XYZ file of C-alpha atoms in Angstrom:
294
model
C 0.000 0.000 0.000
C 1.438 3.370 -1.010
C 2.302 5.865 1.672
C 3.386 9.484 1.594
C 5.129 11.909 3.839
C 3.007 12.702 6.898
C 0.209 10.523 5.585
C -0.924 7.040 4.632
C -3.697 5.231 2.828
C -6.224 3.621 5.142
C -7.503 0.048 4.600
C -10.598 1.333 2.796
C -8.450 3.289 0.343
C -9.123 6.744 1.775
C -6.050 8.903 2.183
C -5.185 9.988 5.721
C -2.954 12.909 6.654
C -1.382 12.042 9.982
C -1.111 15.578 11.373
C -4.754 16.329 10.602
C -5.817 12.969 11.993
C -3.981 13.703 15.237
C -5.513 17.175 15.535
C -8.988 15.705 15.119
C -8.146 13.011 17.675
C -7.396 15.761 20.189
C -10.659 17.562 19.438
C -12.609 14.300 19.662
C -11.172 13.655 23.140
C -13.375 16.353 24.680
C -16.879 15.426 25.801
C -19.387 16.230 28.541
C -17.369 14.192 31.050
C -14.083 15.807 30.024
C -14.880 19.396 29.020
C -11.443 20.621 30.161
C -8.147 18.744 30.082
C -4.536 19.365 30.949
C -1.775 18.379 28.547
C -1.255 15.210 30.599
C -4.959 14.395 30.314
C -4.836 14.945 26.555
C -1.880 12.624 26.194
C -3.632 9.915 28.191
C -6.860 10.311 26.212
C -5.208 10.341 22.793
C -2.096 8.222 23.372
C -0.042 10.962 21.719
C 3.486 11.831 22.881
C 3.566 15.004 25.025
C 5.664 16.956 22.514
C 3.284 16.080 19.671
C 0.154 16.823 21.681
C 1.610 20.142 22.811
C 2.489 21.294 19.279
C -0.890 20.363 17.859
C -2.800 21.862 20.796
C -0.827 25.097 20.440
C -1.837 25.316 16.774
C -5.464 24.630 17.630
C -5.371 27.378 20.267
C -3.855 29.764 17.717
C -6.708 29.050 15.278
C -9.414 29.258 17.933
C -10.405 25.592 17.918
C -9.108 25.200 21.467
C -8.964 27.684 24.328
C -6.349 27.565 27.074
C -6.245 28.732 30.674
C -3.182 30.962 30.923
C -2.728 30.000 34.571
C -3.316 26.262 34.854
C -2.744 25.510 31.186
C -5.959 23.497 30.797
C -7.523 23.213 27.342
C -11.180 23.251 26.312
C -13.073 23.520 22.979
C -12.773 26.967 21.409
C -15.295 29.343 19.887
C -14.278 28.441 16.334
C -16.003 25.088 16.857
C -19.217 26.876 17.805
C -19.053 28.854 14.576
C -18.601 25.697 12.508
C -21.350 23.911 14.416
C -23.693 26.785 13.701
C -22.930 26.611 9.998
C -23.468 22.846 9.903
C -26.693 22.972 11.901
C -27.980 25.812 9.776
C -27.474 23.864 6.570
C -29.094 20.751 8.017
C -32.031 22.845 9.167
C -32.604 24.515 5.817
C -32.465 21.173 3.976
C -34.966 19.633 6.364
C -37.306 22.618 6.317
C -37.091 23.036 2.558
C -37.665 19.380 1.645
C -41.502 19.355 1.382
C -41.614 22.603 -0.576
C -38.844 21.499 -2.935
C -40.680 18.258 -3.674
C -43.919 20.112 -4.330
C -42.139 22.544 -6.643
C -40.480 19.680 -8.533
C -43.743 17.741 -8.837
C -45.646 20.798 -10.087
C -43.003 21.988 -12.551
C -41.694 18.514 -13.449
C -38.265 20.152 -13.808
C -35.100 19.770 -11.724
C -35.093 21.638 -8.409
C -32.002 22.727 -6.460
C -31.168 24.084 -3.028
C -27.756 25.749 -2.741
C -25.655 27.961 -0.474
C -22.828 30.371 -1.189
C -19.304 29.030 -0.700
C -16.882 31.859 -1.378
C -17.248 32.794 -5.046
C -19.111 29.582 -5.858
C -22.378 27.936 -4.932
C -22.497 24.499 -3.369
C -25.477 22.262 -4.056
C -27.157 21.122 -0.834
C -30.047 19.281 -2.480
C -31.133 18.253 -5.952
C -34.443 16.722 -6.971
C -34.264 15.376 -10.497
C -36.945 16.461 -12.941
C -39.658 14.041 -13.993
C -38.727 14.172 -17.663
C -36.706 11.328 -19.135
C -33.692 13.358 -20.237
C -31.528 15.411 -17.885
C -28.911 17.840 -19.163
C -27.418 19.355 -16.017
C -24.070 18.547 -14.452
C -25.138 19.617 -10.945
C -24.728 17.138 -8.079
C -25.184 17.441 -4.321
C -21.841 18.489 -2.869
C -20.519 19.876 -6.143
C -19.952 23.569 -6.723
C -20.596 25.961 -9.588
C -19.530 29.565 -10.250
C -21.761 32.165 -8.634
C -21.530 34.853 -11.318
C -23.211 32.854 -14.082
C -25.787 30.680 -12.301
C -29.231 31.809 -11.187
C -28.588 30.372 -7.728
C -25.306 32.242 -7.452
C -26.739 35.519 -8.685
C -29.615 35.287 -6.210
C -27.176 34.629 -3.360
C -24.847 37.448 -4.417
C -27.618 39.981 -4.975
C -29.367 39.318 -1.684
C -26.309 38.744 0.500
C -24.520 41.275 2.689
C -22.604 42.732 -0.240
C -19.137 41.442 0.603
C -19.364 38.382 -1.632
C -20.754 40.468 -4.488
C -17.846 42.890 -4.274
C -15.364 40.021 -4.084
C -16.750 38.392 -7.230
C -16.989 41.642 -9.186
C -13.431 42.634 -8.295
C -11.973 39.504 -9.900
C -11.678 38.222 -13.436
C -14.941 36.553 -14.429
C -14.593 33.305 -16.338
C -16.605 32.828 -19.516
C -18.468 29.523 -19.840
C -20.822 30.308 -22.740
C -21.343 33.247 -25.116
C -24.003 34.518 -22.680
C -21.796 34.592 -19.569
C -21.448 38.075 -18.054
C -17.708 38.684 -17.751
C -17.677 42.456 -17.211
C -17.782 43.488 -13.544
C -19.763 46.678 -14.146
C -22.361 44.814 -16.190
C -22.639 42.152 -13.488
C -23.132 44.829 -10.823
C -25.987 46.324 -12.804
C -27.451 42.892 -13.443
C -27.425 42.047 -9.722
C -29.139 45.359 -8.956
C -31.922 44.297 -11.320
C -32.097 40.911 -9.588
C -32.594 42.704 -6.255
C -35.300 44.896 -7.725
C -37.326 42.082 -9.287
C -36.844 39.579 -6.450
C -35.444 36.644 -8.426
C -32.573 35.665 -10.727
C -32.565 34.000 -14.133
C -29.741 32.166 -15.899
C -30.314 32.127 -19.656
C -27.664 29.652 -20.706
C -24.858 31.547 -18.961
C -23.261 28.474 -17.374
C -24.591 25.600 -19.481
C -25.645 26.614 -22.970
C -28.966 24.815 -23.296
C -30.107 25.174 -19.683
C -32.374 27.858 -18.241
C -32.788 28.424 -14.515
C -34.916 30.560 -12.164
C -33.785 31.130 -8.563
C -34.991 32.989 -5.482
C -33.291 33.610 -2.122
C -34.075 31.954 1.209
C -33.746 33.811 4.519
C -33.452 32.443 8.035
C -35.271 33.706 11.128
C -32.852 36.635 11.479
C -33.412 37.813 7.923
C -30.021 36.650 6.667
C -29.928 35.099 3.201
C -28.561 31.604 3.788
C -29.547 29.725 0.635
C -31.400 29.889 -2.648
C -33.715 27.541 -4.505
C -34.085 27.104 -8.228
C -35.936 25.323 -10.983
C -33.833 24.403 -14.013
C -34.422 22.643 -17.293
C -33.828 22.678 -21.052
C -34.231 26.109 -22.639
C -37.246 25.291 -24.798
C -39.298 23.776 -21.973
C -38.318 26.464 -19.488
C -39.419 29.273 -21.801
C -42.864 27.689 -21.930
C -42.841 27.191 -18.149
C -41.939 30.830 -17.495
C -44.866 31.868 -19.629
C -47.096 29.803 -17.363
C -46.028 31.548 -14.168
C -43.059 29.464 -13.052
C -41.233 32.559 -11.779
C -44.080 33.286 -9.362
C -44.058 29.657 -8.252
C -40.328 29.722 -7.470
C -40.581 32.971 -5.499
C -43.629 31.696 -3.615
C -41.795 28.480 -2.743
C -38.814 30.475 -1.443
C -41.191 32.573 0.657
C -42.720 29.441 2.185
C -39.300 28.104 3.142
C -38.446 31.475 4.703
C -41.574 31.276 6.838
C -40.778 27.687 7.811
C -37.366 28.917 8.981
C -39.011 31.561 11.147
C -38.581 34.636 8.960
C -41.433 37.003 9.774
C -40.749 39.736 7.222
C -43.236 40.611 4.505
C -43.108 38.527 1.361
C -45.135 40.144 -1.449
C -45.047 38.624 -4.903
C -42.332 39.220 -7.459
C -42.504 41.897 -10.129
C -42.951 39.214 -12.756
C -46.693 39.871 -12.764
C -46.455 43.602 -12.108
C -47.012 43.474 -8.362
C -44.539 44.821 -5.831
C -41.292 42.988 -5.325
C -40.682 40.128 -2.990
C -38.817 40.965 0.213
C -37.376 37.565 1.056
C -34.015 38.804 -0.109
C -34.103 42.550 0.421
C -31.025 43.997 1.999
C -31.838 46.069 5.032
C -31.165 49.792 4.827
C -28.699 49.447 7.672
C -26.537 47.395 5.288
C -26.121 50.273 2.842
C -22.601 50.646 1.503
C -21.168 53.042 -1.002
C -24.556 54.696 -1.398
C -26.273 51.505 -2.545
C -29.411 50.150 -0.924
C -29.239 46.489 -0.166
């Protein structure tokens, strides 16, 4: 079995990095019976040599994954773990809460439905319900990522986020995937402003040539945009679907998920039918930056 420096292949073929494995072993040693441990306790619990345990614990303290008493030297789980736990729980919660609505939207539209979150300058697919038609064209998979600037999901998340991710994406070179991909930062900024105004985002073959997609943002109980949902399908079918009110259906589904997550803000319909815009993704006025309302 092949091995590599500071790592080895496990019996099931998965590659293990020894230093990371040891760091996780230290974190796993803490529980309700051992919420705080000295270096000696850590060594006994993990069977690691004192010098190794000390070096790894010091790095974990530096990154916030462990805290340390400056007097006694005891260690305990750090606040960085709480942040990660909150992220994980939040994603589990939105998947669970969104599941019935996503299924209903898929069954009604018969097209593929996605749930995704923003991951840096990309979106990560949290859920995918395949369409009911025989042929599927999309490369999306749960756990995979796609660029935010040219997908409806990504544009919804950028437009209705806190603004930082939008600025980060716009400030960088935008990759072209199809002739329709927006690769000019100023044009993308204007496009995202329109997305905010109308309450939803559309991808007209900007990432995959023959695919059309409609997306709307999802907010949690605090009003923060944490995800987006979409309906996607072949261009010809989707153009017919949009003419039958699919945009309103997607926005309404996003609003229902927001309510299920405890968001109590108003959620009027989208501008697709001439009514006032949806507020599931409005940026609060307190988030104004550079003279822009978000």
